C-alpha cells in the first residue's frame, strides 16, 4: 500500500500526519487496549476513505488494531485536551502552520531515523513540501495531501 504521494488536486490546505511523542507528553496511565489511536478531523466521504485505508492496513498487518478518532468540529481543542490530560493519540493530523507549536512543546517525534524502516520515499514528495516539516536534519511530519 502506498501511503505517501504528491497530493490530491483540489485539497484546500495541507494536512499533516504528525506522530506524537508519548513519552514527551507527560506519560499518563497505561492503556489496557493496545490499539493504535489515530486522530483526525474528517466527515462524510473523506472519513469513509480513512476507514477503508485503516481496514487495508489492518489486513496487511495481522494483530494490529487501529482506532480512528474523528472530530469534524473542535478538533484542535480536543487534540490539545487529550495531550494535556496524558492520553494523546499515537498519530494525528493537523494543519502545517500548527506544527511548530507542537514541535516547540516537545509533542512531536523526529521521524528522520525511521524513514527507511517506514519505507518513506522522499522522491514521491515535492522537496518544498517536505522542507516545511523539517528543523535541521529532523523531520516531524509527513504530508498527507496539499495544493
Short mmCIF file of C-alpha atoms in Angstrom, two decimals:
data_model
loop_
_atom_site.label_atom_id
_atom_site.label_comp_id
_atom_site.label_asym_id
_atom_site.label_seq_id
_atom_site.Cartn_x
_atom_site.Cartn_y
_atom_site.Cartn_z
CA UNK A 1 0.00 0.00 0.00
CA UNK A 2 1.44 3.40 -0.96
CA UNK A 3 0.93 5.89 1.82
CA UNK A 4 2.87 8.85 0.52
CA UNK A 5 2.21 10.72 -2.69
CA UNK A 6 2.07 14.01 -4.49
CA UNK A 7 -1.28 15.02 -3.05
CA UNK A 8 -4.86 15.27 -4.14
CA UNK A 9 -5.85 18.00 -6.57
CA UNK A 10 -8.33 20.45 -5.11
CA UNK A 11 -7.33 19.95 -1.49
CA UNK A 12 -7.85 23.26 0.30
CA UNK A 13 -4.96 23.03 2.72
CA UNK A 14 -2.09 20.84 3.68
CA UNK A 15 -2.94 18.15 6.18
CA UNK A 16 -0.04 16.82 8.10
CA UNK A 17 0.45 13.45 9.67
CA UNK A 18 2.29 14.14 12.89
CA UNK A 19 3.35 11.42 15.27
CA UNK A 20 3.14 12.31 18.93
CA UNK A 21 5.90 11.66 21.39
CA UNK A 22 4.02 9.77 24.06
CA UNK A 23 6.95 9.94 26.43
CA UNK A 24 7.18 13.68 25.84
CA UNK A 25 3.57 14.31 26.83
CA UNK A 26 3.94 13.60 30.49
CA UNK A 27 3.06 9.94 30.31
CA UNK A 28 -0.34 9.16 31.71
CA UNK A 29 -1.92 5.93 32.79
CA UNK A 30 -1.03 2.91 30.67
CA UNK A 31 -3.80 1.79 28.36
CA UNK A 32 -5.27 -1.66 28.62
CA UNK A 33 -6.03 -1.53 24.90
CA UNK A 34 -3.06 -1.97 22.55
CA UNK A 35 -4.83 -0.29 19.64
CA UNK A 36 -3.05 2.39 17.65
CA UNK A 37 -5.07 5.60 18.07
CA UNK A 38 -5.25 7.90 15.03
CA UNK A 39 -6.95 11.30 15.43
CA UNK A 40 -8.14 13.49 12.58
CA UNK A 41 -10.88 15.84 11.53
CA UNK A 42 -12.97 14.44 8.74
CA UNK A 43 -16.51 13.71 7.82
CA UNK A 44 -18.55 12.23 5.02
CA UNK A 45 -16.67 10.73 2.12
CA UNK A 46 -13.21 11.58 3.49
CA UNK A 47 -13.96 9.71 6.71
CA UNK A 48 -15.17 6.71 4.69
CA UNK A 49 -11.88 6.72 2.76
CA UNK A 50 -9.87 6.89 6.01
CA UNK A 51 -11.80 3.88 7.35
CA UNK A 52 -11.03 1.89 4.18
CA UNK A 53 -7.32 2.75 4.46
CA UNK A 54 -7.31 1.55 8.06
CA UNK A 55 -9.11 -1.68 7.15
CA UNK A 56 -6.50 -2.37 4.45
CA UNK A 57 -3.67 -1.61 6.90
CA UNK A 58 -5.11 -3.99 9.47
CA UNK A 59 -5.44 -6.75 6.84
CA UNK A 60 -1.79 -6.26 5.82
CA UNK A 61 -0.67 -6.19 9.46
CA UNK A 62 -2.46 -9.03 11.28
CA UNK A 63 -2.74 -8.47 15.01
CA UNK A 64 -2.68 -4.69 14.63
CA UNK A 65 -5.79 -2.76 15.56
CA UNK A 66 -6.28 0.89 14.64
CA UNK A 67 -8.91 3.11 16.24
CA UNK A 68 -9.87 6.19 14.25
CA UNK A 69 -10.92 9.16 16.38
CA UNK A 70 -12.65 11.74 14.21
CA UNK A 71 -13.80 15.17 15.32
CA UNK A 72 -15.23 17.17 12.42
CA UNK A 73 -15.54 20.24 14.69
CA UNK A 74 -13.49 21.37 17.67
CA UNK A 75 -10.66 19.08 16.60
CA UNK A 76 -7.71 21.15 17.77
CA UNK A 77 -9.23 21.74 21.21
CA UNK A 78 -9.96 18.02 21.61
CA UNK A 79 -6.45 17.14 20.49
CA UNK A 80 -4.82 19.52 22.96
CA UNK A 81 -7.10 18.29 25.75
CA UNK A 82 -6.16 14.66 25.08
CA UNK A 83 -2.47 15.57 25.11
CA UNK A 84 -2.59 17.68 28.28
CA UNK A 85 -4.65 15.02 30.07
CA UNK A 86 -1.89 12.48 29.40
CA UNK A 87 -3.88 10.43 26.86
CA UNK A 88 -2.69 11.63 23.44
CA UNK A 89 -3.40 9.77 20.22
CA UNK A 90 -0.47 7.86 18.75
CA UNK A 91 -0.80 9.63 15.39
CA UNK A 92 -2.70 12.76 14.44
CA UNK A 93 -3.38 15.06 11.51
CA UNK A 94 -3.01 18.81 11.67
CA UNK A 95 -2.57 21.92 9.57
CA UNK A 96 1.00 22.76 8.61
CA UNK A 97 1.08 26.14 10.38
CA UNK A 98 0.31 24.43 13.71
CA UNK A 99 3.30 22.09 13.59
CA UNK A 100 5.88 24.49 15.13
CA UNK A 101 3.74 24.86 18.26
CA UNK A 102 3.71 21.11 18.81
CA UNK A 103 7.41 20.72 17.97
CA UNK A 104 8.39 23.58 20.30
CA UNK A 105 6.45 21.96 23.15
CA UNK A 106 8.16 18.60 22.65
CA UNK A 107 4.97 16.93 21.45
CA UNK A 108 6.42 15.55 18.22
CA UNK A 109 8.86 12.76 17.41
CA UNK A 110 11.75 13.22 14.99
CA UNK A 111 10.81 10.75 12.27
CA UNK A 112 14.10 11.03 10.33
CA UNK A 113 15.73 7.98 11.98
CA UNK A 114 12.75 5.83 10.94
CA UNK A 115 12.41 6.80 7.26
CA UNK A 116 13.98 3.62 5.86
CA UNK A 117 12.03 1.38 8.23
CA UNK A 118 8.79 3.18 7.29
CA UNK A 119 9.52 2.79 3.58
CA UNK A 120 9.30 6.53 3.03
CA UNK A 121 10.43 7.57 -0.45
CA UNK A 122 11.19 11.30 -0.40
CA UNK A 123 11.26 11.28 -4.21
CA UNK A 124 7.46 10.88 -4.10
CA UNK A 125 7.04 14.25 -2.35
CA UNK A 126 7.86 17.72 -3.64
CA UNK A 127 11.03 18.85 -1.81
CA UNK A 128 9.46 22.20 -0.87
CA UNK A 129 6.59 20.43 0.86
CA UNK A 130 8.88 18.15 2.83
CA UNK A 131 11.12 21.06 3.87
CA UNK A 132 8.16 22.68 5.63
CA UNK A 133 8.25 19.83 8.16
CA UNK A 134 11.98 19.87 8.87
CA UNK A 135 14.07 21.52 11.53
CA UNK A 136 17.68 20.97 10.59
CA UNK A 137 18.02 17.25 9.92
CA UNK A 138 14.92 16.40 11.97
CA UNK A 139 11.64 15.60 10.21
CA UNK A 140 8.48 15.98 12.30
CA UNK A 141 5.67 15.25 9.85
CA UNK A 142 4.68 13.71 6.55
CA UNK A 143 2.37 15.43 4.10
CA UNK A 144 -0.97 13.73 3.61
CA UNK A 145 -2.17 15.99 0.82
CA UNK A 146 -1.57 19.53 -0.32
CA UNK A 147 -2.23 22.10 -3.01
#
